[in-house]
PDB file of C-alpha atoms in Angstrom:
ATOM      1  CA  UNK A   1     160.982 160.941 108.499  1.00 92.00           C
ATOM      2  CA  UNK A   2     162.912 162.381 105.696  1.00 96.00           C
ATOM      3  CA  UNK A   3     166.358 162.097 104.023  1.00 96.00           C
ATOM      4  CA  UNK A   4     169.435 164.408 105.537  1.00 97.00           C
ATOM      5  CA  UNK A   5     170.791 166.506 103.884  1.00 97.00           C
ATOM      6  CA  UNK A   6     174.282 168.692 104.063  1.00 97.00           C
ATOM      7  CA  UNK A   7     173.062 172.015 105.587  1.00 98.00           C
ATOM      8  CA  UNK A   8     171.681 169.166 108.757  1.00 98.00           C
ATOM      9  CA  UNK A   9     175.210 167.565 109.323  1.00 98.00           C
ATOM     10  CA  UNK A  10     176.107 170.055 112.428  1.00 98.00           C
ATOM     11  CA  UNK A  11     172.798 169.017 114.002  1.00 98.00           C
ATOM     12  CA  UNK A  12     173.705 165.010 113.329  1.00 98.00           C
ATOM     13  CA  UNK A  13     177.227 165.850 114.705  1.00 98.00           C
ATOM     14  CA  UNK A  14     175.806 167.146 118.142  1.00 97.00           C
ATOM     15  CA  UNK A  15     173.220 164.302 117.986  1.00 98.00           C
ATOM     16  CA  UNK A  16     175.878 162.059 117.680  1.00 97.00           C
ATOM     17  CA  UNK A  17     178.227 163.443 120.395  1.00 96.00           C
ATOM     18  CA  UNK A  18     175.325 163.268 122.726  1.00 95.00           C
ATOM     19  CA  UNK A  19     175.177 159.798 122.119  1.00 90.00           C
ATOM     20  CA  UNK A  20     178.059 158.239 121.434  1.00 91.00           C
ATOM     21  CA  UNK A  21     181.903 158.329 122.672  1.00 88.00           C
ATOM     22  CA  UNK A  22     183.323 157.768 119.336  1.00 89.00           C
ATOM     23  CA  UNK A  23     181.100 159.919 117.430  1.00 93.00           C
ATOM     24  CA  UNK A  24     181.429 160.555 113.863  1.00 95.00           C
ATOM     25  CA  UNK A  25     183.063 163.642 112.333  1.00 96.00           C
ATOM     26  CA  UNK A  26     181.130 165.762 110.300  1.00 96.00           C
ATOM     27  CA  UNK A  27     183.044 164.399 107.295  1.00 96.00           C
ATOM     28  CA  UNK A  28     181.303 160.807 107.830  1.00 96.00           C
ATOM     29  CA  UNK A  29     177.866 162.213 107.501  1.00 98.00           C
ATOM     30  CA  UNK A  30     178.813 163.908 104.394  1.00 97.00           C
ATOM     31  CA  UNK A  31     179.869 161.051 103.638  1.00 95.00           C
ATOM     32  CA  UNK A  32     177.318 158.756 104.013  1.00 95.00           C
ATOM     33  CA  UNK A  33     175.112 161.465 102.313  1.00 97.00           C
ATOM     34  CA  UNK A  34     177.488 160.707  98.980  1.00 96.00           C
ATOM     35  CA  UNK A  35     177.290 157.058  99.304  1.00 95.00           C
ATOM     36  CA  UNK A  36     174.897 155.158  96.554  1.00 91.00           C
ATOM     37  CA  UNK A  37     173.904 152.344  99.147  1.00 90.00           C
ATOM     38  CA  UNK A  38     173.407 154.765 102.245  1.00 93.00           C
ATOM     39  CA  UNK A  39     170.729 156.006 103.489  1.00 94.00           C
ATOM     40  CA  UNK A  40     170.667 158.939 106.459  1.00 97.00           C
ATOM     41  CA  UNK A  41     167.400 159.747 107.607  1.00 97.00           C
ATOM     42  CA  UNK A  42     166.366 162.462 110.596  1.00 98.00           C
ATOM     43  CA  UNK A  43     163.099 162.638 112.566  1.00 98.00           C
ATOM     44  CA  UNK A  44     162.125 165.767 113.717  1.00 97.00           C
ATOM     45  CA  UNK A  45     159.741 167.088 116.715  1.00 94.00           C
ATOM     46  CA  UNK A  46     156.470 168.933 115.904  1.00 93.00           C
ATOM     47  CA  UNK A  47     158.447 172.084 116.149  1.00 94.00           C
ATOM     48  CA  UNK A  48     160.403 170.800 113.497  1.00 95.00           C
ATOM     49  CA  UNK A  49     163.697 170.448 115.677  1.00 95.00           C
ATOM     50  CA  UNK A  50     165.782 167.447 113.966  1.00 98.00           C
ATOM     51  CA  UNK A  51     165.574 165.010 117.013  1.00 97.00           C
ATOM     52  CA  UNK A  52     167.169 162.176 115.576  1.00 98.00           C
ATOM     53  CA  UNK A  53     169.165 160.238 112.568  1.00 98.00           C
ATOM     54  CA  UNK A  54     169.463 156.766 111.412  1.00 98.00           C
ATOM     55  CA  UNK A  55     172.273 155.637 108.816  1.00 98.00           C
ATOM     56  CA  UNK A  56     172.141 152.530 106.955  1.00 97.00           C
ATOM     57  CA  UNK A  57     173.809 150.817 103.973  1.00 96.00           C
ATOM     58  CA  UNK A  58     172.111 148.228 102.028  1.00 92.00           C
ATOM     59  CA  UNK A  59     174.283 145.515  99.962  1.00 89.00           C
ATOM     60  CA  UNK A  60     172.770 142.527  98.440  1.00 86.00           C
ATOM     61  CA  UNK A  61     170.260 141.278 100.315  1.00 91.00           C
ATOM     62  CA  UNK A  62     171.241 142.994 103.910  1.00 94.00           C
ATOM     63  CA  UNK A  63     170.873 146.088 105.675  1.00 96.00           C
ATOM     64  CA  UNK A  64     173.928 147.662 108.308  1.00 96.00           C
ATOM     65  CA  UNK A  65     172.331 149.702 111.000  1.00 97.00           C
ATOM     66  CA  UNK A  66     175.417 152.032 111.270  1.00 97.00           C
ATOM     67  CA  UNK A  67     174.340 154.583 113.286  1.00 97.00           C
ATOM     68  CA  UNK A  68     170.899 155.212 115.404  1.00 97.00           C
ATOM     69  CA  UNK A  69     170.800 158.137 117.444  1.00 97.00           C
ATOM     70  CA  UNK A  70     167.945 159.983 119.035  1.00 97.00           C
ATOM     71  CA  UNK A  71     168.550 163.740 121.443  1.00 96.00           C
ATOM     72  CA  UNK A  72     169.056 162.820 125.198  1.00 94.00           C
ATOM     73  CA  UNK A  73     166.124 164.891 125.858  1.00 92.00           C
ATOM     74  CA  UNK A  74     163.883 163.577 123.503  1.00 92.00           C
ATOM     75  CA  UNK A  75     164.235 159.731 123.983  1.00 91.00           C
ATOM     76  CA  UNK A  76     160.962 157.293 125.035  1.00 89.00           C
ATOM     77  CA  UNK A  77     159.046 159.959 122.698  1.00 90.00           C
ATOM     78  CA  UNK A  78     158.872 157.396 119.913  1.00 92.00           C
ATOM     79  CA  UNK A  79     161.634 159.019 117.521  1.00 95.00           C
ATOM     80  CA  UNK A  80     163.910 156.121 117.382  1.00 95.00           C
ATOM     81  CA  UNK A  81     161.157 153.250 116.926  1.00 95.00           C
ATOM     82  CA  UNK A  82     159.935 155.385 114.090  1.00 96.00           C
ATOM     83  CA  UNK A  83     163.646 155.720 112.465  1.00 97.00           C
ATOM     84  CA  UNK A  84     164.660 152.281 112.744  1.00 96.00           C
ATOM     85  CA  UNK A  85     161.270 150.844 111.737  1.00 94.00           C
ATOM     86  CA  UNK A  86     161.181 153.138 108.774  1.00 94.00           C
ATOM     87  CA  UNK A  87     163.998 152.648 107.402  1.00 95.00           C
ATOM     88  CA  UNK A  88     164.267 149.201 107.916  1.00 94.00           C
ATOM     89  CA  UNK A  89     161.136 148.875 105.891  1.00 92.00           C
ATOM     90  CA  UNK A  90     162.510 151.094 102.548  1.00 91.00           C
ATOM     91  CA  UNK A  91     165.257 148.361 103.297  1.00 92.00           C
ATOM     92  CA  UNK A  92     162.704 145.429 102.705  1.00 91.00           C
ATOM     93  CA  UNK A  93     161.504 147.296  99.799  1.00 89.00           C
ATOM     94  CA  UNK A  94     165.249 147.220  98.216  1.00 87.00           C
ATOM     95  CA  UNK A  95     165.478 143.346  99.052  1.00 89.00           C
ATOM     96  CA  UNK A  96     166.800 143.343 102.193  1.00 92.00           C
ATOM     97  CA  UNK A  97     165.987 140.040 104.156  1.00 94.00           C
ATOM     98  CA  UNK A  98     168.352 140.672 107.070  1.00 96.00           C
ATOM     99  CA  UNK A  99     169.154 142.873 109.390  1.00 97.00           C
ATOM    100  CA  UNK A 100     173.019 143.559 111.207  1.00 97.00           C
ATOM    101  CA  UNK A 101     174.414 145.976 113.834  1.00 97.00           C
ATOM    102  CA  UNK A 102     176.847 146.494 116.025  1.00 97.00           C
ATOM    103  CA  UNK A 103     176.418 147.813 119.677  1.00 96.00           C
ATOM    104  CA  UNK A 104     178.447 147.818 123.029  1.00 95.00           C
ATOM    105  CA  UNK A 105     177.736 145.010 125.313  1.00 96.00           C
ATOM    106  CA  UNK A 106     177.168 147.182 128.085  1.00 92.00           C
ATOM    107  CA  UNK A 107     174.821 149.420 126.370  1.00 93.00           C
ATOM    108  CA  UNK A 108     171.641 147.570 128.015  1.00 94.00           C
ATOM    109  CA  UNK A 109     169.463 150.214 126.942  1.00 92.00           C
ATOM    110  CA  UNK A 110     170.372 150.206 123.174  1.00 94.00           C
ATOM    111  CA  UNK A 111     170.548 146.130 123.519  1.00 96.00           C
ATOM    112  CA  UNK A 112     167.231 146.001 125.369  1.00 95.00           C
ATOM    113  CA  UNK A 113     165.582 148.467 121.985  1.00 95.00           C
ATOM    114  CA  UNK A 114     167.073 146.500 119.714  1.00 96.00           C
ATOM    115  CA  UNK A 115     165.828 143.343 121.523  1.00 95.00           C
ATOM    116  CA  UNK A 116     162.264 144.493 121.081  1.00 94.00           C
ATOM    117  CA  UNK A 117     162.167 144.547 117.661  1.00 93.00           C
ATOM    118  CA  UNK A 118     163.581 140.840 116.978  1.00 92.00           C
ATOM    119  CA  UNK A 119     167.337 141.539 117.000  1.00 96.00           C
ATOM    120  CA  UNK A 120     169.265 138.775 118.730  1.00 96.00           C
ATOM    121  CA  UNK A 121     173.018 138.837 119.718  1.00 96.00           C
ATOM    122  CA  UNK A 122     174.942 136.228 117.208  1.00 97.00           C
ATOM    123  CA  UNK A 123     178.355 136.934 117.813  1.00 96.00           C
ATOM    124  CA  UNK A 124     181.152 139.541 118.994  1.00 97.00           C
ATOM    125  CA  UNK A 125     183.418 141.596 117.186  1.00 96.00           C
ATOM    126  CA  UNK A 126     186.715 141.538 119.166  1.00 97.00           C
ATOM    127  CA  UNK A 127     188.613 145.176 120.023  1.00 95.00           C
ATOM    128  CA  UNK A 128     185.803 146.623 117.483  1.00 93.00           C
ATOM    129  CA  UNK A 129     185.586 150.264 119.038  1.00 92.00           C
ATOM    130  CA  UNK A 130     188.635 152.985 118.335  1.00 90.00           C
ATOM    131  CA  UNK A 131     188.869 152.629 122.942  1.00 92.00           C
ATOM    132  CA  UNK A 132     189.476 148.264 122.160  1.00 93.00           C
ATOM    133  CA  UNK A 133     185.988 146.891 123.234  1.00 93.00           C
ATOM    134  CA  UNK A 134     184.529 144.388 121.745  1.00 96.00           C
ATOM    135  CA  UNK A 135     181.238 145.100 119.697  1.00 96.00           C
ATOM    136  CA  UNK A 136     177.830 142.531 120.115  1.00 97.00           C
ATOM    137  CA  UNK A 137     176.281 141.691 116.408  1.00 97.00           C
ATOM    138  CA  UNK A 138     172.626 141.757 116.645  1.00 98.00           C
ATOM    139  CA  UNK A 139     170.997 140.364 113.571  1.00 97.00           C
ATOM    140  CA  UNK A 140     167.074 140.297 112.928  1.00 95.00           C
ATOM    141  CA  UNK A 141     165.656 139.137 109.574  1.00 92.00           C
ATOM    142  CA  UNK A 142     163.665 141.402 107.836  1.00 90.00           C
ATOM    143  CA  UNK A 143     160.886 141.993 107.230  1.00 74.00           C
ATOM    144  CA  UNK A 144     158.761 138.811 109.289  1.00 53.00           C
ATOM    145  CA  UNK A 145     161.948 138.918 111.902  1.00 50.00           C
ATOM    146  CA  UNK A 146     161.570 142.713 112.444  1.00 58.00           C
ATOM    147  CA  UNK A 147     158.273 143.555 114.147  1.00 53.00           C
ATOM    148  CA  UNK A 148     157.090 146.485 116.132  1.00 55.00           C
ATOM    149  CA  UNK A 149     157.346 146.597 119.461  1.00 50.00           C
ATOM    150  CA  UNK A 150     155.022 145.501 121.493  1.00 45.00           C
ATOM    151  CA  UNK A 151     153.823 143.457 118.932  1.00 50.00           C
ATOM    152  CA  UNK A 152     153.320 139.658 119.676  1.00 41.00           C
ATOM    153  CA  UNK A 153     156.518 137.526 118.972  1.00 39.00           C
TER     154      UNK A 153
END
C-alpha cells in the first residue's frame, strides 16, 4: 500500500469506471488528494501495475469508506482486503472507533465483502445515487468490530 498521488489519478479514473456507474471525475481524486482528512491509497501487483484505490475521510472519531475499488481482472487476488484493512487500521491509529459506507443494495458482492469484515447494514439513504437509488449504510466499529476475514466472529 502507499498514498496516491497526482501523476496516478488517470489510472484511479479507469479503476473507477471499471467499477462503478457513477464514477468519479478526475477532479475528485485530485481532490481528495488536497483534502487534510482524506486519505487515497493504491495497491499495486508485483509488476507494480496500480490494481486498486481506497479513499477515506476521517472526522472525529469516524472513518467514511468513500470509495473502494479494485481492477476487474485482478479481484479475489487479495488487493481489496489489503486496502480496506489497511487503511482502516491508520484510521484506528487517528481515533477512529467506527466505521461508515455507503453501497448499492443490489451490489451482493460488495455487501457480501463488506459483510466479512463486521460491517452490518443500519439504515438506507433514500434516492442517494446521481440514477435515484437508494444507498445501504454499513457501519462496523473499529478496530474490535473490524476483523479480518476469515477470522472468528
Amino acid at each position: 500500500m502507499e498514498p496516491a498521488t497526482a501523476a496516478l489519478v488517470p489510472r484511479l479514473r479507469a479503476l473507477a469506471a471499471a467499477g462503478f456507474s457513477d464514477p468519479w471525475s478526475e477532479g475528485a481524486f485530485l481532490e481528495e488528494l488536497r483534502a487534510p482528512d482524506a486519505s487515497l491509497t493504491v495497491a499495486r501487483a508485483p509488476d507494480g501495475e496500480v490494481v486498486g484505490y481506497l479513499a477515506l475521510r476521517c472526522a472525529a472519531d469516524e472513518v467514511h469508506v468513500l470509495s473502494l475499488a479494485v481492477d476487474p481482472a485482478r479481484r479475489r487476488q487479495g488487493a481489496g482486503r489489503a486496502l480496506l484493512l489497511s487503511g482502516l487500521a491508520r484510521a484506528a491509529a487517528g481515533g477512529a472507533r467506527l466505521a461508515h459506507l455507503e453501497v448499492r443494495p443490489g451490489n451482493a458482492g460488495a455487501l457480501a465483502f463488506y459483510e466479512r469484515f463486521g460491517f452490518q447494514a443500519v439504515g438506507r439513504r433514500r434516492r442517494y445515487y446521481p440514477d435515484g437509488e437508494d444507498a445501504l449504510l454499513l457501519c462496523a466499529r473499529v478496530p474490535g468490530g473490524v476483523r479480518a476475514a476469515g477470522d472468528a466472529a
